[in-house]
PDB file of N, CA, C and O in Angstrom, chain B, residues numbered from 101:
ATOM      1  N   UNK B 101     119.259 134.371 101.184  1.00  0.00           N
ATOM      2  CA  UNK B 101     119.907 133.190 100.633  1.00  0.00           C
ATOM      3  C   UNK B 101     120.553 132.358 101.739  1.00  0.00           C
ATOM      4  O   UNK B 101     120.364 131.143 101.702  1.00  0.00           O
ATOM      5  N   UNK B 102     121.202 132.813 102.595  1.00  0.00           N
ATOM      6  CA  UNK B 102     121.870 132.326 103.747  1.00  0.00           C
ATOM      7  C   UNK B 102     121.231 131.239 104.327  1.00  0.00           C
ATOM      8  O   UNK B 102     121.549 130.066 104.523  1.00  0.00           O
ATOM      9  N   UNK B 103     119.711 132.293 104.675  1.00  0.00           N
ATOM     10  CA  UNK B 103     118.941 131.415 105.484  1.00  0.00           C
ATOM     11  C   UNK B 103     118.343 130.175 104.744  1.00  0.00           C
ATOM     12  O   UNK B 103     117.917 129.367 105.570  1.00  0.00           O
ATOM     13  N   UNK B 104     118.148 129.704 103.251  1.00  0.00           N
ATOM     14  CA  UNK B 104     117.616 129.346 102.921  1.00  0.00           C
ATOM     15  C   UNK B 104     118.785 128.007 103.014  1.00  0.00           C
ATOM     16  O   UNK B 104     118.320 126.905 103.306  1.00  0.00           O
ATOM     17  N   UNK B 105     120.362 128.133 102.750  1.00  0.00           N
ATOM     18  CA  UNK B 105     121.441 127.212 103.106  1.00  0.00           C
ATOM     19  C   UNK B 105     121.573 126.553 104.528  1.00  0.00           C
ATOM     20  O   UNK B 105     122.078 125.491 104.894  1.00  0.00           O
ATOM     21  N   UNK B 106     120.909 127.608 105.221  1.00  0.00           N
ATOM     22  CA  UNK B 106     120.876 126.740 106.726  1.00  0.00           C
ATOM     23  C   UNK B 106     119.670 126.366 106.419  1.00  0.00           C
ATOM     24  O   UNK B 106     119.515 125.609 107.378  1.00  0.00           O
ATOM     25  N   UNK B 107     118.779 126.302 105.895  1.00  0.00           N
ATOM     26  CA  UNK B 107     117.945 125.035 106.671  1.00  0.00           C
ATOM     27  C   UNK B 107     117.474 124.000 105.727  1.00  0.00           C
ATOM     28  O   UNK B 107     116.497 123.251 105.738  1.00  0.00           O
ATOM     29  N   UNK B 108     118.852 124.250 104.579  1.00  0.00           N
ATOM     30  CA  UNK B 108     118.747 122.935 103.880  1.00  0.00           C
ATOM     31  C   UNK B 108     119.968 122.063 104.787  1.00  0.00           C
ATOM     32  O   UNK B 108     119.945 120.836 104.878  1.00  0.00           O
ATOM     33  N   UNK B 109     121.079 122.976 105.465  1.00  0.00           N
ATOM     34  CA  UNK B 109     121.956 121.975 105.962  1.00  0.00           C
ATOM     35  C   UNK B 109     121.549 121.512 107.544  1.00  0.00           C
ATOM     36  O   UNK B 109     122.177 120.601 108.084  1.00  0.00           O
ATOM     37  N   UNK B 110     120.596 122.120 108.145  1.00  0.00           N
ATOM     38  CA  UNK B 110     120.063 121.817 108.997  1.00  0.00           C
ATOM     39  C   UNK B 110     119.304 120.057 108.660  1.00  0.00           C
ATOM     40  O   UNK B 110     119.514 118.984 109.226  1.00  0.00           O
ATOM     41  N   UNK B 111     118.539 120.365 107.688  1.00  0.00           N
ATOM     42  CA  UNK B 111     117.540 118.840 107.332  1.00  0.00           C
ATOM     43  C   UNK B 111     118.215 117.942 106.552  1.00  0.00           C
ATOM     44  O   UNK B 111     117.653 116.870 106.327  1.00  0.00           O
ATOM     45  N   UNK B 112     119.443 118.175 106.031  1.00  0.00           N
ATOM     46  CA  UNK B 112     120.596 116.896 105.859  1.00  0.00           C
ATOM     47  C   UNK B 112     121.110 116.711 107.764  1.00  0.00           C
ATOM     48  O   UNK B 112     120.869 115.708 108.436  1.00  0.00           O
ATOM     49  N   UNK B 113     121.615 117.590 108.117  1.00  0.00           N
ATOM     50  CA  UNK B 113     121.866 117.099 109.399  1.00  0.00           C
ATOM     51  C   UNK B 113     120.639 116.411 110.157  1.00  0.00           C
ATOM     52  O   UNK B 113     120.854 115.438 110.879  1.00  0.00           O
ATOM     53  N   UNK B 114     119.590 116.830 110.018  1.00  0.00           N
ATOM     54  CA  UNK B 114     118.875 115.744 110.488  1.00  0.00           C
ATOM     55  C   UNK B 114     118.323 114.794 110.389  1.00  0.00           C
ATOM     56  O   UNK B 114     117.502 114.277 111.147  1.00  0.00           O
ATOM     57  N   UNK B 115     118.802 114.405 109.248  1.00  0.00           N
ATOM     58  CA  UNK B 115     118.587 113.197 108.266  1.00  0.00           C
ATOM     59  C   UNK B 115     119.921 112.181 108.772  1.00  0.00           C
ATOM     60  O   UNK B 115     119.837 110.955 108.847  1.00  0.00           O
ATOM     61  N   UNK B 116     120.681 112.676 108.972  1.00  0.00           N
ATOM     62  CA  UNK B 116     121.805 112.225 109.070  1.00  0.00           C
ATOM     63  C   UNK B 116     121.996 111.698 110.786  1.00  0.00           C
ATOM     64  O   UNK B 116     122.689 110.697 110.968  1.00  0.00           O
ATOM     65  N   UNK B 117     121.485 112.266 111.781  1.00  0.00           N
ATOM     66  CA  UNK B 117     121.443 112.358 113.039  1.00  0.00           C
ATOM     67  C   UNK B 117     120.807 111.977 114.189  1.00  0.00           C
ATOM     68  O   UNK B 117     121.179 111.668 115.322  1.00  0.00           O
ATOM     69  N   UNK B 118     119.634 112.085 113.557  1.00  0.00           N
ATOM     70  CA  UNK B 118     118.368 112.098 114.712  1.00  0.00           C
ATOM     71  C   UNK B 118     117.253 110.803 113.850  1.00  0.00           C
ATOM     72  O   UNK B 118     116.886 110.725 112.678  1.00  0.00           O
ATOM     73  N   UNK B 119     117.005 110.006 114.951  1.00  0.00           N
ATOM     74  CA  UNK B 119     116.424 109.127 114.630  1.00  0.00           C
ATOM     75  C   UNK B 119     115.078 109.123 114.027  1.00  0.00           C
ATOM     76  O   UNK B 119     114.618 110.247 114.228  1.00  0.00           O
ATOM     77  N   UNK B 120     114.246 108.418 113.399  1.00  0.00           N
ATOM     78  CA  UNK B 120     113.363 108.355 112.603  1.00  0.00           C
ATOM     79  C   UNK B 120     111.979 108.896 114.128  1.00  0.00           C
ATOM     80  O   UNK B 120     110.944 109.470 113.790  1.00  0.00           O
ATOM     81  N   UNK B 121     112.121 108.733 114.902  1.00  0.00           N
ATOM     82  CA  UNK B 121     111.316 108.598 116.393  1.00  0.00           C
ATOM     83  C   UNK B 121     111.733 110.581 116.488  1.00  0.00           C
ATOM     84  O   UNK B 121     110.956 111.533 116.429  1.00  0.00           O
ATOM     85  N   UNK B 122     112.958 110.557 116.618  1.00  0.00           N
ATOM     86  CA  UNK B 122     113.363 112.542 116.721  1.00  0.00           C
ATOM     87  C   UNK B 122     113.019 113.397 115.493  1.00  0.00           C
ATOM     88  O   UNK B 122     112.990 114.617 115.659  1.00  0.00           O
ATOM     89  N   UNK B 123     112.789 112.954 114.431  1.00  0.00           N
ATOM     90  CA  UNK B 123     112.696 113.745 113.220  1.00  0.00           C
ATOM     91  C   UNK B 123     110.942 114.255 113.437  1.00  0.00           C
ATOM     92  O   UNK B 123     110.397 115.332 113.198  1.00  0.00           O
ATOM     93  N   UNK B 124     110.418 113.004 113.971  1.00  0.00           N
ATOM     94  CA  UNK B 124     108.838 113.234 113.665  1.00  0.00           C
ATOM     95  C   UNK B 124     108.647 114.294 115.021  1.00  0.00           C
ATOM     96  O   UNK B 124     108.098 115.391 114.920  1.00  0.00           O
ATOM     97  N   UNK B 125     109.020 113.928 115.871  1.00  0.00           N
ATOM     98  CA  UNK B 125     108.679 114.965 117.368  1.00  0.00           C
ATOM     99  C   UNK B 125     109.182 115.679 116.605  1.00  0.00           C
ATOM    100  O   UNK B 125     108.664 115.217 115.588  1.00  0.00           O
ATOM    101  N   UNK B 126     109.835 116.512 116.240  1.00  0.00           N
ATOM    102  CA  UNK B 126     111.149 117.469 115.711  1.00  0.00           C
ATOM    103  C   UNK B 126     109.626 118.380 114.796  1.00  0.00           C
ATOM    104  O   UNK B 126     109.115 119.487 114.969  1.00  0.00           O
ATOM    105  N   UNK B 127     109.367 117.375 113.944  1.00  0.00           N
ATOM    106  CA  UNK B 127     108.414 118.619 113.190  1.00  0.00           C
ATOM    107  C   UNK B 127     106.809 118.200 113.818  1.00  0.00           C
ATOM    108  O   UNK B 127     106.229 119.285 113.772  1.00  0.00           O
ATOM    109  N   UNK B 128     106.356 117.732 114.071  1.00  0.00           N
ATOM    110  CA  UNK B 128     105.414 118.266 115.199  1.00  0.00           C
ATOM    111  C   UNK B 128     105.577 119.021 117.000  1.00  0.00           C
ATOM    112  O   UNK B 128     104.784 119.095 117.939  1.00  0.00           O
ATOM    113  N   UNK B 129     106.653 119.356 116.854  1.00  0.00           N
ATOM    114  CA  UNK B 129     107.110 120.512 117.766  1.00  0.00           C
ATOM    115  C   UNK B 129     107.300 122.165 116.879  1.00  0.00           C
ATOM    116  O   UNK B 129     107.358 123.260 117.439  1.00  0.00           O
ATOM    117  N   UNK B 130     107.360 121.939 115.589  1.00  0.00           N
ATOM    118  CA  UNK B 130     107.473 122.631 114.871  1.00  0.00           C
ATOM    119  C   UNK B 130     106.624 123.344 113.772  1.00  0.00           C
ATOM    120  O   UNK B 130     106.603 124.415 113.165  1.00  0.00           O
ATOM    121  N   UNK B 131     105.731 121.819 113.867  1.00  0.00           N
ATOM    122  CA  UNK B 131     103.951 121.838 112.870  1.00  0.00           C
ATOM    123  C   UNK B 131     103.008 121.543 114.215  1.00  0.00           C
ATOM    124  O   UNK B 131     103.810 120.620 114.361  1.00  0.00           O
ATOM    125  N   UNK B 132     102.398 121.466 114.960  1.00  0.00           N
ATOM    126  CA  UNK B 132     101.906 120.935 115.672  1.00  0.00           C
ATOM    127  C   UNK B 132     101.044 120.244 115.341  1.00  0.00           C
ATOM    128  O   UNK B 132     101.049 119.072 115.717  1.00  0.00           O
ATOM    129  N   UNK B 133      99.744 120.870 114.310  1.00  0.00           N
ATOM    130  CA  UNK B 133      98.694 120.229 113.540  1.00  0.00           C
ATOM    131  C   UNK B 133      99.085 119.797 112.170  1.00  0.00           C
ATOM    132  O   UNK B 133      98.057 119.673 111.505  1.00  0.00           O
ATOM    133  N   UNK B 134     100.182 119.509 111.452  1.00  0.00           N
ATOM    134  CA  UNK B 134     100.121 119.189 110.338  1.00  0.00           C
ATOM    135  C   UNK B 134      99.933 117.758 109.617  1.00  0.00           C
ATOM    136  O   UNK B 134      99.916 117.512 108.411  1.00  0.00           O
ATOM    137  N   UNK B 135      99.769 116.715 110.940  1.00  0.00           N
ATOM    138  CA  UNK B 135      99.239 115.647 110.631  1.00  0.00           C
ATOM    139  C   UNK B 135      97.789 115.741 110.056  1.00  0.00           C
ATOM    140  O   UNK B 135      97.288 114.867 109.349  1.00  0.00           O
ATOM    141  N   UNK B 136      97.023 117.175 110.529  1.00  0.00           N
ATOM    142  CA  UNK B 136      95.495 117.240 109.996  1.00  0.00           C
ATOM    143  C   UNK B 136      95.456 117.794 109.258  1.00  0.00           C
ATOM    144  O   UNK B 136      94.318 117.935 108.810  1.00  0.00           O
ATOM    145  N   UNK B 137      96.601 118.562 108.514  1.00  0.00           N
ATOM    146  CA  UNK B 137      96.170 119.448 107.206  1.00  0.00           C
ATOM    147  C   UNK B 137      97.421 118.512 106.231  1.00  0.00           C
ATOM    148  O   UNK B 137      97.773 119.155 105.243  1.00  0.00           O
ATOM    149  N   UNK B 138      98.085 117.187 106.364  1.00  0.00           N
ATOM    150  CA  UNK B 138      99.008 116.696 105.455  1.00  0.00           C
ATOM    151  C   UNK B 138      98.899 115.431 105.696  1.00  0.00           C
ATOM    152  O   UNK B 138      99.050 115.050 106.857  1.00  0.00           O
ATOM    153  N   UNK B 139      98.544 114.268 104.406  1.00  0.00           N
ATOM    154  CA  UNK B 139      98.534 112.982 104.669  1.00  0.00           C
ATOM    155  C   UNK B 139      99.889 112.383 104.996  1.00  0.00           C
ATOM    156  O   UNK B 139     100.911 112.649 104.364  1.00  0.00           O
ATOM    157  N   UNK B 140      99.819 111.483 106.118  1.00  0.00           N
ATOM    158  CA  UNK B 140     100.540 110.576 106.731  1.00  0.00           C
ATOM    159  C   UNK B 140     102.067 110.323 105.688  1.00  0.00           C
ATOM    160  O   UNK B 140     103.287 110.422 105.823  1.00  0.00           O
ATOM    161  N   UNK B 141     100.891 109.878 104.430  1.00  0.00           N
ATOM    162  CA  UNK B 141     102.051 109.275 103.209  1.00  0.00           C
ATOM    163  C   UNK B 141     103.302 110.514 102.876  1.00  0.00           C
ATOM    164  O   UNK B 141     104.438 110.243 102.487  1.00  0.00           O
ATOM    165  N   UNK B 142     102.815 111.789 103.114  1.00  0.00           N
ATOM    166  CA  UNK B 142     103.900 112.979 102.386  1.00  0.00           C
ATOM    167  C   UNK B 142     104.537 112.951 103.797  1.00  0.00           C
ATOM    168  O   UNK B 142     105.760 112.842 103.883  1.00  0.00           O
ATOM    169  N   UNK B 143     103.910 113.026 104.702  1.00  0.00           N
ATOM    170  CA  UNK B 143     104.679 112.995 106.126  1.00  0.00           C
ATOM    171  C   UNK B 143     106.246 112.193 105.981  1.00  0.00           C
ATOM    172  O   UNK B 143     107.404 112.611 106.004  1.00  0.00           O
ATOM    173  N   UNK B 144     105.722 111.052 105.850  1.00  0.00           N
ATOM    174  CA  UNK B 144     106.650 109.482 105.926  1.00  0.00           C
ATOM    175  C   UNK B 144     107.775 109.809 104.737  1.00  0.00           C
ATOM    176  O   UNK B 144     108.938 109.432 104.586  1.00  0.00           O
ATOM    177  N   UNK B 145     106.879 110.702 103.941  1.00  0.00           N
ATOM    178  CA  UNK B 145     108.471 111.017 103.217  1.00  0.00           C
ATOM    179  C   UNK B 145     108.810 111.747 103.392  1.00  0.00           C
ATOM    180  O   UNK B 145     110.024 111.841 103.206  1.00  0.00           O
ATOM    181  N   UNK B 146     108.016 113.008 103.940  1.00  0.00           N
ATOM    182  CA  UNK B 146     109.432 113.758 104.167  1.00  0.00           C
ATOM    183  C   UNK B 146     110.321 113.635 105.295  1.00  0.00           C
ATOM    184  O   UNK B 146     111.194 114.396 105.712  1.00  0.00           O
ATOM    185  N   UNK B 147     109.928 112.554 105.686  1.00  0.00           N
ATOM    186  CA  UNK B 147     110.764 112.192 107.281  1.00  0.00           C
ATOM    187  C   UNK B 147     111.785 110.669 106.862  1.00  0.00           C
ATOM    188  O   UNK B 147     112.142 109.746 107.594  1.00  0.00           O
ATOM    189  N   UNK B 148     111.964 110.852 105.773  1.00  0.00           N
ATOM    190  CA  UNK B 148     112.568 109.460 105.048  1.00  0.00           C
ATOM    191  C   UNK B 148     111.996 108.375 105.447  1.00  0.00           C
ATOM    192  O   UNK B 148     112.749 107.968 106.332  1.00  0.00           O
ATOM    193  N   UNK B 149     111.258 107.753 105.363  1.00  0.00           N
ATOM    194  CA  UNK B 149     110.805 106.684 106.592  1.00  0.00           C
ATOM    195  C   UNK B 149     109.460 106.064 105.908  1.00  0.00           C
ATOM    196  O   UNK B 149     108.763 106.776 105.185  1.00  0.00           O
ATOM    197  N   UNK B 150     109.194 104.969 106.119  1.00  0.00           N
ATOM    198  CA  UNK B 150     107.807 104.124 105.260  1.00  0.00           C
ATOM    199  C   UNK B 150     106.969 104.808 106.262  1.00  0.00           C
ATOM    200  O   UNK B 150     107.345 105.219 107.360  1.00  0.00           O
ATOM    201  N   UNK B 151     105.542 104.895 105.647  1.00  0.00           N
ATOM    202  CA  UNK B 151     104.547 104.700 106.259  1.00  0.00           C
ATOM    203  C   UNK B 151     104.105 104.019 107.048  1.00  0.00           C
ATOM    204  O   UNK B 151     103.222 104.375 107.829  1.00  0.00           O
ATOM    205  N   UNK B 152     104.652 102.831 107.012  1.00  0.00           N
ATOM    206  CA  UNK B 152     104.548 102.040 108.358  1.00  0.00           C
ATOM    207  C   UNK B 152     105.634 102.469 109.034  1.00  0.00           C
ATOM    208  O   UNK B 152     105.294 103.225 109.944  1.00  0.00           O
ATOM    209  N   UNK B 153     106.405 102.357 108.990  1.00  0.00           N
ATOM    210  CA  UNK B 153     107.159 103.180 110.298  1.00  0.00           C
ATOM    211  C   UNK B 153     106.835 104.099 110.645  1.00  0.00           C
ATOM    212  O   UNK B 153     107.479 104.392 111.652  1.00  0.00           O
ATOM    213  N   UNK B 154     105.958 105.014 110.325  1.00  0.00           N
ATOM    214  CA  UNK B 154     105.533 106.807 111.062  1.00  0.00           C
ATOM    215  C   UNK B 154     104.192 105.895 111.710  1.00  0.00           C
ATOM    216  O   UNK B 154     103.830 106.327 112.805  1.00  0.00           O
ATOM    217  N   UNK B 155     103.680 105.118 111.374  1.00  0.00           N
ATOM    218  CA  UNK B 155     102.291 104.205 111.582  1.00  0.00           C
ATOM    219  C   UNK B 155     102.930 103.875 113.437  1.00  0.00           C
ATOM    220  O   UNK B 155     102.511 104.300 114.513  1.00  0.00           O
ATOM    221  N   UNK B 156     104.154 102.884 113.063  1.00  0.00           N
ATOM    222  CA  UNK B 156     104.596 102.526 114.573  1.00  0.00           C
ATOM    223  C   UNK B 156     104.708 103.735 115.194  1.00  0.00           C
ATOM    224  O   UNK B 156     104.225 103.871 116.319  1.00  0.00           O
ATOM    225  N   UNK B 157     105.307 104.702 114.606  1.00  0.00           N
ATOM    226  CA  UNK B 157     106.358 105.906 115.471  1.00  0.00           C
ATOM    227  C   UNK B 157     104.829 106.165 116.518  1.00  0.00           C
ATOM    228  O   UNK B 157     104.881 105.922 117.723  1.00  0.00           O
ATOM    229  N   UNK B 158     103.666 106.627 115.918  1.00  0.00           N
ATOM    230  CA  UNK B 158     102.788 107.445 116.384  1.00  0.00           C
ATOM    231  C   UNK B 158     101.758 106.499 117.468  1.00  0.00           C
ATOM    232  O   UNK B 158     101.106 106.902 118.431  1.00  0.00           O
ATOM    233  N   UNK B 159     101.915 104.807 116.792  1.00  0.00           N
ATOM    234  CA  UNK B 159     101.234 104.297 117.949  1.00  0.00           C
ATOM    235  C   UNK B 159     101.729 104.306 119.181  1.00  0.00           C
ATOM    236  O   UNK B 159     101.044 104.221 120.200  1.00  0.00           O
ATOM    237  N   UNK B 160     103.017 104.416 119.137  1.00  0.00           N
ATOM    238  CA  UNK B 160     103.999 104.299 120.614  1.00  0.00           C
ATOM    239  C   UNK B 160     103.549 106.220 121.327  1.00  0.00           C
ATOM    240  O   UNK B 160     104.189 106.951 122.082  1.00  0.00           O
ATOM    241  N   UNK B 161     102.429 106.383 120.742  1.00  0.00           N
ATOM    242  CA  UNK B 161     102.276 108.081 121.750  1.00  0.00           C
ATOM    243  C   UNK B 161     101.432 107.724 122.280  1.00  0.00           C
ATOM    244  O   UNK B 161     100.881 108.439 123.117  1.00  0.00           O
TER     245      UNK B 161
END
């Protein structure tokens, strides 16, 4: 149970913290391939953020 409270307060803190540009490195340091097994669109939400903004985030790589 513990663990399951940290890493819901972990992803409010990083919602809260780390910029829309750190959230996405953040979980492709963490997913590496999950841009190829998860469309863009579930991405962008779960990173709070439009689809066009994960669109910019990724052209700037």
């Amino acid at each position: 149970e513990n663990f399951y409270v940290h890493q819901i307060e972990d992803r409010i803190s990083d919602l809260q913290f780390l910029s829309a540009t750190q959230r996405y490195e953040k979980l492709l340091a963490q997913y590496p391939s999950i841009s190829q097994r998860i469309s863009l669109g579930h991405i962008a939400s779960y990173l709070n953020i439009t689809q066009e903004t994960l669109s910019r985030i990724r052209g700037g790589k």
